[in-house]
């Protein structure tokens, strides 16, 4: 029989579930069982749980046939528990290292109390960590006690997850969770009042995740009215036990404080329901008021009406509001002028036949947005597509029938104020107002390898000059996030804790890779001056965050190009952020001029270069995920992997899950090509596994799927099978094997 039965209810937390399970199953204390209850989660949680259960026999998964809510999901897990103690862990929270060992040791020391209360810390999405302010209560005594002996224990946060409970005590008393919001209230108060021995542990054992979006209690809903019935359950429990009657004044005050706290939160109750909530609270407050007990000053507002409550709240805010208005007045004139210019258009209805596109901060008709635009012109010609460009120079070379506006121009304001569809692979400028009914489609710029979004908050070097909170405020406008794999889906939902729907479409920019033939890149090769029949090795390094200019010269390009030998061409494409920096002036441009290699950094469409090449050499560029679709050899040059991972943070150890062979030095890289190892059977096996995991939704129809689902309203049909590879364009598959 295990010491702990850890019950984890799971619903719509796929972005956090791995961290939760890892924090439990990775504990040094292993005498546990984990009962995960899949509460009919509509995302990938069920599959994640099954995968963990297949690897660790301590984890059992219950898949509920319907969604029952947090409390009843916990109830579903309890009959399966065999442990001495029950631990209810929410699936977006995590245990701290060594937590279970510390809890087990304290239980032994305290002689197996009915309840053990431990400490926690709030971990905020922006990176801050804050300890429980009432933690000193946990250090007042080492001896076990009752709530009557130390009533201060009831001042702690009344939640279920900061305690463990002796199972036979819970079963004897018949404690269960009710349905609805605030289900912890009628559990924790009765449990602590009924417990004959309570012990404490002054140690942070749990990180309580403060999610930016998605928390149940931060959802605006009438379900917050459930709090009244939950406290009614507490009072019924006390009424059924005369020995607990002396707790009524305390619980009466707690009820009033808690309900007023809910009412004061701006994100809890719908505005038109706030008066009703106050009246129901006041009725309950009067109904349960103990005789002869004075009402605390802070709760006397419940003896009056809602109008008096509003006036009192307003008076308290008046001083603060005056100061805020004074600050606002300094900028009001300019803001009023800007608002008046756009007010007329913002009052006009949205144009259902207008879509606005942008890519790579308005650099051109590129990437996923360009692929969606092409599909929309074919499948939904009634939708007018307008591109946003940074300046007139970006318009050079566009097809004559491509409509565009310049950023911040009158034309830009006109189309963005009335468009229904917005398609971008970066965030729109902050001044753009998302109107109700508009559809914002975010395509991203590739499969995530390195940290992004909120995950950058603990990486000060990587986010230098980057305002992450502002980035997330702009991401709040997303309606749909396009993903090519479940890996991407999990990362985006964690890194961007916003309200959007992940759409398993595949990457539209990669449709051309999936559907390409062997000759698809020949026009690009000819334009770059590559001799027909040459084997092309594409080298695509990314930038480094541990260098101010982002440039790290890892390879002697002239030597590498010469080592490839005759009939082989080295093509180099720098990361766009390095294109105008010193990298090209330090030798790349001169090597290109001399014909030693081809500098293709300025090629607008990177997919063209992928099609034109026969092998890819990269360090940590996300291009590897796209290139895997071609089923052509990939070599990872990772000689500074430890420094890169430490400075930027990565979601994947690309040296352990590589799409091909990994080199750790220029000599090893040269040997891989000289020996032919770059394209051996092991390289093919690695590439196949990599493609299966990270390209699972790419089937060549991603752009069509987006247009049909989001512009034509036909619904999204997820890809049924993985992609097939496209053969190399080299004259011979043995072109890089020495003769």
XYZ file of C-alpha atoms in Angstrom:
739
model
C 0.000 0.000 0.000
C 1.607 3.318 -1.069
C 2.094 6.181 1.332
C 0.438 8.755 -0.943
C -2.406 8.552 -3.437
C -2.029 11.664 -5.586
C -5.288 12.449 -7.385
C -4.903 14.770 -10.372
C -8.081 15.980 -12.145
C -7.263 17.006 -15.718
C -9.159 19.279 -18.089
C -7.797 21.579 -20.829
C -4.292 21.921 -19.371
C -2.182 20.263 -22.044
C 0.288 23.154 -21.991
C 1.056 22.528 -18.295
C 0.369 18.831 -17.829
C 3.891 17.619 -18.663
C 5.390 19.889 -16.011
C 2.859 18.728 -13.425
C 3.423 15.018 -14.038
C 7.202 15.395 -14.260
C 7.232 17.195 -10.914
C 5.409 14.251 -9.295
C 6.935 11.228 -11.001
C 10.424 12.714 -10.757
C 10.311 13.048 -6.957
C 13.026 11.259 -5.012
C 10.281 9.807 -2.772
C 8.725 7.044 -4.849
C 6.206 5.310 -2.544
C 3.257 6.836 -4.368
C 0.453 6.119 -6.763
C -0.913 8.754 -9.123
C -4.547 8.624 -10.185
C -5.073 10.998 -13.097
C -8.706 11.701 -13.941
C -9.233 12.815 -17.535
C -12.373 14.921 -17.129
C -13.323 14.502 -20.783
C -10.645 17.017 -21.763
C -11.174 18.149 -25.372
C -7.478 18.763 -26.052
C -4.517 16.371 -25.998
C -4.530 15.720 -22.235
C -5.903 12.197 -22.527
C -3.161 11.116 -24.915
C -0.499 12.734 -22.725
C -1.763 10.856 -19.675
C -1.815 7.545 -21.534
C 1.748 8.075 -22.735
C 2.969 8.744 -19.189
C 1.043 5.735 -17.851
C 2.712 3.508 -20.435
C 6.120 4.600 -19.114
C 5.422 4.606 -15.363
C 3.329 1.915 -13.679
C 2.660 4.195 -10.712
C 0.302 6.273 -12.851
C -3.244 5.111 -13.581
C -5.603 7.034 -15.848
C -9.383 7.276 -15.556
C -11.095 8.588 -18.684
C -14.506 9.936 -17.701
C -17.284 9.554 -20.296
C -18.435 13.149 -19.760
C -17.134 16.349 -18.240
C -18.193 16.512 -14.579
C -16.132 19.404 -13.196
C -13.216 19.648 -10.815
C -14.873 18.467 -7.590
C -16.612 15.427 -9.006
C -13.482 14.480 -10.980
C -11.669 14.293 -7.638
C -14.514 12.176 -6.286
C -14.105 9.802 -9.226
C -10.486 9.218 -8.292
C -10.984 8.595 -4.572
C -12.476 5.059 -4.748
C -9.353 3.941 -6.617
C -6.968 5.296 -3.963
C -5.019 2.781 -1.867
C -2.570 5.101 -0.156
C -2.358 6.101 3.476
C -2.827 9.747 2.533
C -4.778 11.552 -0.185
C -3.120 14.426 -2.039
C -5.292 16.422 -4.448
C -2.996 18.124 -6.965
C -4.352 20.463 -9.620
C -2.967 19.604 -13.041
C -1.497 23.028 -13.783
C 0.457 23.167 -10.512
C 3.764 21.488 -9.708
C 5.489 19.976 -6.697
C 8.791 21.422 -5.594
C 11.842 19.116 -5.608
C 11.911 16.969 -2.475
C 8.362 17.914 -1.464
C 7.017 14.392 -0.986
C 10.024 13.329 1.054
C 9.570 16.335 3.345
C 5.836 15.660 3.727
C 6.429 11.971 4.470
C 9.072 12.765 7.075
C 6.793 15.311 8.786
C 3.901 12.821 8.873
C 6.146 10.269 10.558
C 7.362 12.846 13.033
C 3.796 13.983 13.860
C 2.469 10.445 14.249
C 0.187 10.321 11.212
C -2.202 13.234 11.870
C -5.597 13.479 10.179
C -4.422 16.463 8.124
C -1.037 17.976 7.314
C -0.976 21.572 6.059
C 2.100 22.678 4.105
C 3.242 25.874 2.459
C 3.078 26.933 -1.194
C 4.241 29.761 -3.420
C 2.422 31.504 -6.240
C 4.297 31.408 -9.539
C 3.149 34.108 -11.915
C 3.116 33.819 -15.696
C 5.477 36.797 -15.929
C 8.149 34.987 -13.933
C 7.613 36.260 -10.389
C 7.305 33.964 -7.373
C 5.539 35.021 -4.167
C 5.365 33.021 -0.967
C 2.200 32.640 1.085
C 2.029 35.729 3.312
C 0.628 33.669 6.224
C 3.479 31.162 6.180
C 4.517 32.058 9.780
C 1.339 30.300 10.980
C 2.892 27.017 9.875
C 5.899 27.450 12.145
C 4.096 28.194 15.419
C 4.300 24.680 16.846
C 5.673 21.214 16.137
C 2.889 19.465 18.022
C -0.360 18.284 16.468
C -3.441 20.326 17.361
C -7.117 20.896 16.636
C -8.637 23.896 14.908
C -10.111 24.975 18.259
C -6.624 25.039 19.793
C -5.166 27.044 16.911
C -8.007 28.803 15.070
C -5.488 30.807 13.049
C -5.055 27.755 10.830
C -8.430 28.640 9.288
C -7.030 31.985 8.100
C -4.898 30.162 5.565
C -6.134 29.890 2.009
C -9.056 27.467 2.122
C -8.046 25.254 -0.769
C -7.681 21.508 -1.004
C -4.215 21.271 -2.561
C -2.077 22.681 0.283
C -2.872 19.716 2.524
C -2.704 15.935 2.633
C -5.472 13.921 4.298
C -5.380 10.554 6.021
C -7.540 8.348 3.823
C -9.288 6.415 6.592
C -10.227 9.747 8.243
C -11.771 11.001 4.983
C -13.645 7.737 4.438
C -14.904 7.610 8.032
C -16.306 11.126 7.846
C -17.696 10.616 4.338
C -16.135 13.753 2.889
C -16.731 14.346 -0.833
C -16.572 17.316 -3.173
C -19.786 18.993 -4.345
C -20.338 20.178 -7.924
C -19.840 23.787 -8.969
C -17.325 26.556 -8.420
C -15.664 27.064 -5.004
C -15.922 23.329 -4.320
C -12.903 23.553 -1.990
C -14.908 25.598 0.558
C -17.339 22.858 1.746
C -14.414 20.412 1.850
C -11.706 22.316 3.691
C -13.765 23.927 6.457
C -15.509 20.675 7.492
C -12.271 18.689 7.211
C -10.317 21.053 9.455
C -13.152 21.421 11.949
C -13.624 17.641 12.199
C -9.927 16.739 12.367
C -8.737 15.604 15.788
C -5.046 16.047 14.915
C -3.678 18.655 12.501
C 0.021 19.145 11.819
C 1.893 21.749 9.778
C 4.994 21.815 7.627
C 6.823 25.116 7.171
C 8.149 24.282 3.721
C 7.088 25.305 0.205
C 5.959 22.015 -1.307
C 3.851 23.282 -4.205
C 4.020 25.955 -6.861
C 0.539 27.417 -7.411
C 0.492 28.546 -11.020
C -1.127 31.941 -11.600
C -2.274 31.613 -15.174
C -2.664 34.730 -17.258
C -5.686 33.248 -18.995
C -7.764 30.132 -18.527
C -8.176 29.906 -14.747
C -11.708 28.842 -13.847
C -12.100 31.406 -11.093
C -10.914 34.210 -13.402
C -13.692 33.450 -15.858
C -16.553 35.940 -15.999
C -19.664 33.874 -15.370
C -22.806 33.490 -13.295
C -21.255 30.297 -11.975
C -19.669 32.421 -9.263
C -23.110 32.420 -7.647
C -22.212 28.839 -6.639
C -20.340 30.279 -3.668
C -23.611 30.840 -1.809
C -24.633 27.188 -1.944
C -21.106 26.089 -1.026
C -21.260 28.116 2.186
C -24.776 26.820 2.818
C -23.241 23.333 2.790
C -20.698 24.451 5.387
C -23.458 25.792 7.648
C -25.461 22.561 7.248
C -22.379 20.597 8.309
C -22.002 22.721 11.444
C -25.732 22.553 12.211
C -25.561 18.741 12.125
C -22.818 18.769 14.786
C -23.840 20.716 17.897
C -20.285 20.571 19.235
C -19.218 22.859 16.390
C -21.848 25.551 17.030
C -19.269 27.967 18.438
C -17.720 28.205 14.945
C -20.791 29.900 13.463
C -19.632 33.531 14.083
C -16.271 32.786 12.508
C -17.805 31.066 9.458
C -20.418 33.811 9.132
C -17.703 36.436 8.865
C -15.647 34.289 6.489
C -18.654 33.895 4.220
C -19.264 37.632 4.087
C -15.590 38.428 3.428
C -15.309 35.804 0.714
C -18.459 36.871 -1.128
C -17.507 40.554 -1.004
C -14.078 39.638 -2.321
C -15.688 37.875 -5.299
C -17.926 40.900 -5.899
C -14.935 43.253 -5.812
C -13.031 41.321 -8.476
C -13.650 42.977 -11.858
C -13.308 39.731 -13.839
C -15.666 37.458 -11.912
C -19.294 38.521 -12.356
C -21.107 39.815 -15.441
C -21.824 43.538 -14.834
C -25.618 43.175 -14.891
C -25.484 40.364 -12.314
C -23.496 42.178 -9.656
C -26.544 43.681 -7.945
C -28.259 40.300 -7.728
C -25.074 38.747 -6.310
C -24.903 41.423 -3.614
C -28.570 40.931 -2.668
C -28.211 37.149 -2.412
C -25.090 37.578 -0.292
C -26.888 40.027 2.004
C -29.850 37.648 2.363
C -27.560 34.778 3.286
C -25.601 37.020 5.649
C -28.803 37.934 7.494
C -30.132 34.367 7.502
C -27.024 32.914 9.156
C -26.141 35.785 11.473
C -25.522 34.458 15.001
C -27.582 36.119 17.697
C -25.810 38.577 19.927
C -22.664 38.771 17.793
C -21.734 42.245 16.502
C -21.127 42.611 12.779
C -17.494 43.468 11.905
C -17.108 46.986 10.514
C -15.978 45.773 7.100
C -19.131 43.682 6.687
C -21.720 46.228 7.765
C -22.221 47.164 4.145
C -24.160 43.887 3.830
C -26.804 45.282 6.194
C -27.702 47.912 3.614
C -28.587 47.896 -0.057
C -26.580 47.527 -3.234
C -26.697 51.265 -3.940
C -24.980 51.949 -0.638
C -22.334 49.360 -1.427
C -21.657 51.009 -4.784
C -21.409 54.449 -3.196
C -19.006 53.205 -0.558
C -16.829 51.488 -3.156
C -16.925 54.607 -5.296
C -15.873 56.858 -2.434
C -12.885 54.656 -1.746
C -11.796 54.910 -5.334
C -12.425 58.629 -5.724
C -9.014 59.775 -4.546
C -7.171 57.299 -6.685
C -9.339 58.173 -9.643
C -8.563 61.888 -9.377
C -4.870 61.177 -9.625
C -5.335 58.846 -12.542
C -7.469 61.385 -14.408
C -4.858 64.063 -13.923
C -2.294 61.849 -15.592
C -4.667 60.955 -18.390
C -5.437 64.599 -19.093
C -1.895 65.188 -20.251
C -2.353 62.816 -23.177
C -6.090 63.168 -23.759
C -5.899 65.830 -26.464
C -3.691 63.814 -28.794
C -5.628 60.635 -28.129
C -8.940 62.385 -28.822
C -7.735 63.529 -32.198
C -6.632 60.014 -33.144
C -9.897 58.530 -31.958
C -11.993 60.987 -33.873
C -10.253 60.047 -37.117
C -11.107 56.380 -36.723
C -14.404 56.607 -34.850
C -16.476 56.807 -38.014
C -14.952 53.660 -39.541
C -15.122 51.761 -36.243
C -18.869 52.386 -36.149
C -19.312 51.008 -39.646
C -19.923 47.262 -40.033
C -17.066 44.888 -40.787
C -16.538 43.989 -44.405
C -16.950 40.176 -44.652
C -15.141 40.237 -47.971
C -11.935 41.891 -46.746
C -8.801 40.147 -45.451
C -5.590 41.868 -44.379
C -2.258 40.043 -44.546
C 1.215 40.716 -43.210
C 4.387 38.679 -42.776
C 7.701 39.144 -40.968
C 6.898 42.650 -39.734
C 5.539 43.797 -43.110
C 8.544 42.688 -45.170
C 6.590 41.287 -48.104
C 4.288 38.609 -49.461
C 5.977 35.740 -47.646
C 5.600 32.646 -45.483
C 2.363 31.211 -44.187
C 0.281 34.346 -44.828
C 1.324 34.279 -48.496
C 0.282 30.639 -48.824
C -3.099 31.381 -47.246
C -3.516 34.386 -49.537
C -2.903 32.249 -52.608
C -5.389 29.643 -51.417
C -8.000 32.304 -50.629
C -7.706 33.764 -54.128
C -8.428 30.337 -55.590
C -11.071 29.087 -53.152
C -12.691 32.310 -51.937
C -12.237 34.874 -54.753
C -14.975 37.035 -53.240
C -12.602 37.881 -50.366
C -10.361 40.810 -51.227
C -6.843 40.400 -49.887
C -4.754 43.445 -48.957
C -1.140 43.254 -47.812
C 0.500 45.574 -45.280
C 4.052 46.562 -46.235
C 6.592 48.588 -44.283
C 7.550 50.887 -47.161
C 7.494 51.250 -50.936
C 10.803 49.405 -51.266
C 9.045 46.267 -50.041
C 6.540 46.560 -52.888
C 9.215 46.151 -55.564
C 8.799 42.903 -57.418
C 5.264 42.197 -56.281
C 2.905 40.804 -58.906
C 0.941 43.661 -60.499
C -2.386 42.364 -59.172
C -1.234 42.343 -55.512
C -3.047 45.013 -53.535
C -1.138 46.574 -50.661
C -1.118 49.487 -48.231
C 1.781 51.013 -46.332
C 1.946 50.707 -42.565
C 0.307 53.612 -40.690
C -0.955 55.204 -43.916
C -4.595 56.333 -44.341
C -5.135 53.251 -46.505
C -3.808 51.036 -43.724
C -6.205 52.555 -41.223
C -9.141 52.140 -43.586
C -8.601 48.448 -44.247
C -7.664 47.466 -40.690
C -10.681 49.261 -39.253
C -13.113 47.295 -41.430
C -11.465 43.974 -42.308
C -12.993 40.744 -41.043
C -9.889 38.549 -41.479
C -6.374 39.290 -40.234
C -3.556 36.891 -41.102
C -0.050 37.418 -39.731
C 2.973 35.469 -38.549
C 4.013 38.159 -36.054
C 1.901 40.369 -33.818
C 0.073 43.332 -35.290
C 1.050 46.800 -33.996
C -0.381 47.732 -30.632
C -2.569 50.513 -32.006
C -4.623 48.093 -34.091
C -8.053 47.679 -32.489
C -9.551 44.192 -32.629
C -13.213 44.654 -33.379
C -15.848 42.150 -32.272
C -16.520 39.722 -35.082
C -13.088 40.021 -36.657
C -11.040 36.828 -37.045
C -7.331 36.995 -36.234
C -5.333 34.056 -37.574
C -1.803 33.703 -36.241
C 0.441 31.402 -38.235
C 3.724 31.727 -36.289
C 7.081 31.558 -38.074
C 8.086 27.962 -37.604
C 8.090 25.040 -35.222
C 9.419 26.245 -31.843
C 12.817 24.985 -30.760
C 13.940 27.927 -28.647
C 11.971 29.649 -25.893
C 9.464 32.293 -26.839
C 6.652 34.360 -25.333
C 6.150 34.105 -21.586
C 8.855 31.428 -21.361
C 11.426 34.167 -22.034
C 10.672 35.881 -18.751
C 13.363 33.918 -16.920
C 15.857 34.446 -19.761
C 16.982 38.081 -19.391
C 19.573 37.816 -22.141
C 17.166 36.342 -24.665
C 14.489 38.940 -23.998
C 16.832 41.944 -24.006
C 14.870 44.811 -25.520
C 11.717 42.690 -25.724
C 8.589 43.685 -23.814
C 7.004 40.308 -23.097
C 3.846 41.628 -21.377
C 3.183 43.892 -24.363
C 3.757 40.941 -26.686
C 1.137 38.953 -24.791
C -1.349 41.826 -24.807
C -1.066 41.873 -28.580
C -1.420 38.106 -28.703
C -4.707 38.487 -26.828
C -6.158 39.420 -30.225
C -5.494 35.965 -31.676
C -8.562 33.866 -32.393
C -6.726 30.940 -33.991
C -3.194 29.604 -33.711
C -2.121 27.310 -36.557
C -0.055 24.286 -35.550
C 1.840 21.602 -37.461
C 2.248 19.186 -34.559
C 1.149 18.528 -31.023
C 4.575 19.726 -29.917
C 3.841 23.156 -31.393
C 0.346 23.169 -29.943
C 1.629 22.567 -26.430
C 4.386 25.148 -26.704
C 2.212 27.943 -28.098
C -0.493 27.398 -25.501
C 2.050 27.596 -22.689
C 4.209 30.395 -24.092
C 1.199 32.530 -25.024
C -1.349 32.182 -22.190
C -4.091 33.968 -24.129
C -7.590 33.167 -25.350
C -7.212 31.440 -28.719
C -8.057 28.133 -30.333
C -5.294 25.883 -31.629
C -6.111 24.680 -35.127
C -4.390 21.519 -36.337
C -3.965 22.538 -39.938
C -0.295 22.045 -40.710
C 1.928 24.906 -41.893
C 0.599 26.575 -45.051
C 4.086 27.690 -46.123
C 5.116 24.040 -46.288
C 2.396 22.913 -48.680
C 4.855 23.621 -51.474
C 7.365 21.255 -49.867
C 4.916 18.415 -49.393
C 3.507 18.752 -52.888
C 6.767 19.397 -54.731
C 8.352 17.253 -57.406
C 12.054 16.563 -58.011
C 12.391 19.561 -60.350
C 10.637 22.113 -58.149
C 13.815 23.941 -57.210
C 15.572 24.017 -60.573
C 14.405 27.543 -61.456
C 15.860 28.834 -58.188
C 19.137 27.007 -58.797
C 19.365 28.573 -62.234
C 18.647 32.056 -60.855
C 21.407 31.609 -58.259
C 23.859 30.528 -60.936
C 24.265 26.979 -59.635
C 25.446 24.622 -62.378
C 22.846 22.093 -63.455
C 23.546 18.764 -61.795
C 25.544 20.171 -58.864
C 24.790 18.861 -55.402
C 23.675 21.772 -53.223
C 24.427 21.952 -49.501
C 22.431 24.677 -47.750
C 24.017 26.140 -44.622
C 21.494 28.111 -42.490
C 22.830 29.266 -39.107
C 20.689 31.111 -36.565
C 21.556 33.996 -34.258
C 22.954 33.695 -30.728
C 21.523 35.475 -27.714
C 24.747 35.292 -25.755
C 26.431 37.645 -28.245
C 25.376 41.275 -28.532
C 25.380 41.236 -32.332
C 23.975 37.714 -32.512
C 26.862 36.535 -34.689
C 29.008 33.534 -33.866
C 31.358 32.292 -36.581
C 31.299 28.553 -36.048
C 32.562 27.366 -39.427
C 35.332 28.448 -41.810
C 33.018 28.712 -44.814
C 35.772 28.827 -47.416
C 37.373 25.705 -46.036
C 34.050 23.895 -45.740
C 33.071 24.808 -49.324
C 36.437 23.667 -50.663
C 36.173 20.419 -48.727
C 32.928 19.550 -50.463
C 34.891 19.185 -53.707
C 33.973 19.710 -57.361
C 30.356 19.367 -58.435
C 29.118 20.571 -55.053
C 27.893 24.054 -54.227
C 27.630 25.562 -50.768
C 24.681 27.961 -50.385
C 24.571 30.138 -47.259
C 21.497 31.816 -45.841
C 21.995 33.895 -42.715
C 19.253 34.499 -40.182
C 17.297 37.641 -41.247
C 18.425 39.486 -38.104
C 22.041 39.072 -39.248
C 21.441 40.108 -42.853
C 22.428 43.752 -42.378
C 25.035 43.186 -39.670
C 28.758 42.458 -39.796
C 28.401 38.796 -40.784
C 28.424 39.439 -44.513
C 31.141 42.046 -44.311
C 33.405 39.656 -42.429
C 33.860 37.503 -45.497
C 30.588 36.144 -46.801
C 30.103 38.802 -49.469
C 33.669 38.410 -50.697
C 33.372 34.621 -50.876
C 30.192 35.058 -52.902
C 31.879 37.525 -55.266
C 34.735 35.090 -55.831
C 32.371 32.209 -56.543
C 33.504 30.147 -53.559
C 29.906 29.857 -52.361
C 26.490 31.391 -52.969
C 25.172 33.971 -50.512
C 21.384 33.528 -50.650
C 20.561 35.579 -47.565
C 18.496 38.031 -49.602
C 16.347 35.376 -51.250
C 12.820 36.395 -50.206
C 11.243 32.941 -49.953
C 13.243 30.453 -47.930
C 11.066 27.562 -49.136
C 12.575 28.082 -52.596
C 16.034 27.507 -51.138
C 14.902 24.385 -49.336
C 13.570 22.953 -52.586
C 16.749 23.884 -54.423
C 19.064 22.090 -51.977
C 20.052 18.467 -51.515
C 21.139 18.645 -47.869
C 20.762 21.065 -44.977
C 23.418 21.994 -42.440
C 22.134 24.097 -39.580
C 22.713 24.673 -35.940
C 19.435 25.527 -34.238
C 17.363 27.126 -36.985
C 13.690 26.136 -37.116
C 14.225 25.523 -40.834
C 15.164 21.962 -39.885
C 11.513 21.232 -39.071
C 10.395 22.413 -42.510
C 13.245 20.674 -44.318
C 12.375 17.342 -42.741
C 9.303 17.263 -44.991
C 11.568 16.819 -48.017
C 13.171 13.685 -46.561
C 16.587 14.970 -47.527
C 19.637 14.723 -45.260
C 20.024 17.136 -42.356
C 23.182 17.637 -40.309
C 23.061 19.520 -37.004
C 26.227 21.460 -36.204
C 25.988 21.913 -32.431
C 29.444 22.845 -31.200
C 28.052 25.505 -28.823
C 24.842 23.729 -27.839
C 25.356 24.080 -24.077
C 25.931 27.836 -24.303
C 22.995 28.301 -26.670
C 20.609 26.288 -24.519
C 21.723 28.021 -21.323
C 21.253 31.506 -22.760
C 18.092 31.056 -24.804
C 16.323 28.014 -23.388
C 15.021 25.261 -25.655
C 11.962 23.017 -25.750
C 13.836 20.142 -27.369
C 17.324 18.775 -26.848
C 18.091 18.798 -30.539
C 21.312 16.882 -29.981
C 19.332 13.983 -28.482
C 16.359 14.152 -30.872
C 18.185 15.257 -33.994
C 16.822 14.893 -37.547
C 20.192 13.521 -38.614
C 23.780 13.258 -37.484
C 25.206 15.818 -35.079
C 28.652 17.375 -35.387
C 30.428 18.976 -32.458
C 33.344 20.560 -34.308
C 34.230 21.732 -37.832
C 36.452 18.670 -38.247
C 33.593 16.349 -37.344
C 31.314 18.193 -39.759
C 33.821 17.785 -42.574
C 34.208 14.087 -41.741
C 30.444 13.489 -41.915
C 30.420 14.690 -45.503
C 33.764 13.258 -46.538
C 32.837 9.783 -45.304
C 29.278 9.798 -46.639
C 27.877 9.308 -43.135
C 25.645 12.366 -43.632
C 23.226 10.237 -45.687
C 23.550 6.738 -44.218
C 20.744 4.503 -42.965
C 20.944 5.912 -39.440
C 20.501 9.441 -40.796
C 17.387 8.293 -42.653
C 15.998 6.640 -39.517
C 16.555 9.751 -37.409
C 14.982 11.942 -40.065
C 11.908 9.727 -40.311
C 11.293 9.766 -36.549
C 11.820 13.513 -36.428
C 9.390 14.123 -39.286
C 6.765 11.885 -37.712
C 6.858 13.829 -34.473
C 7.187 17.421 -35.635
C 5.434 17.458 -39.031
C 2.446 15.260 -38.219
C -0.243 17.633 -39.549
C 1.601 18.709 -42.736
C -0.078 16.952 -45.645
C 0.148 19.613 -48.369
C -3.347 21.008 -47.787
C -2.782 23.365 -44.857
C -3.585 26.612 -46.683
C -6.733 25.129 -48.188
C -7.737 23.849 -44.759
C -7.377 27.325 -43.221
C -9.446 29.009 -45.936
C -12.191 26.415 -45.831
C -12.387 26.329 -42.049
C -12.051 30.012 -41.178
C -13.119 31.961 -44.263
C -15.709 29.661 -45.827
C -17.016 28.213 -42.565
C -16.735 24.586 -43.647
C -15.077 23.365 -40.443
C -11.594 21.996 -39.963
C -10.829 18.468 -41.061
C -7.595 17.485 -39.392
C -4.967 15.721 -41.486
C -5.330 11.966 -41.460
C -1.757 10.919 -42.169
C 1.781 12.213 -42.097
C 3.670 13.563 -45.113
C 5.705 11.791 -47.734
C 9.220 12.917 -48.564
C 10.388 14.569 -51.791
C 13.528 13.147 -53.412
C 16.760 15.069 -53.719
C 17.620 16.929 -56.911
C 21.214 15.750 -56.963
C 22.134 13.820 -60.094
C 23.181 10.888 -57.935
C 22.248 9.929 -54.406
C 25.981 9.206 -53.983
C 27.090 12.660 -55.134
C 28.767 13.489 -51.831
C 30.409 10.106 -51.342
C 34.073 10.338 -52.307
C 35.094 8.277 -55.303
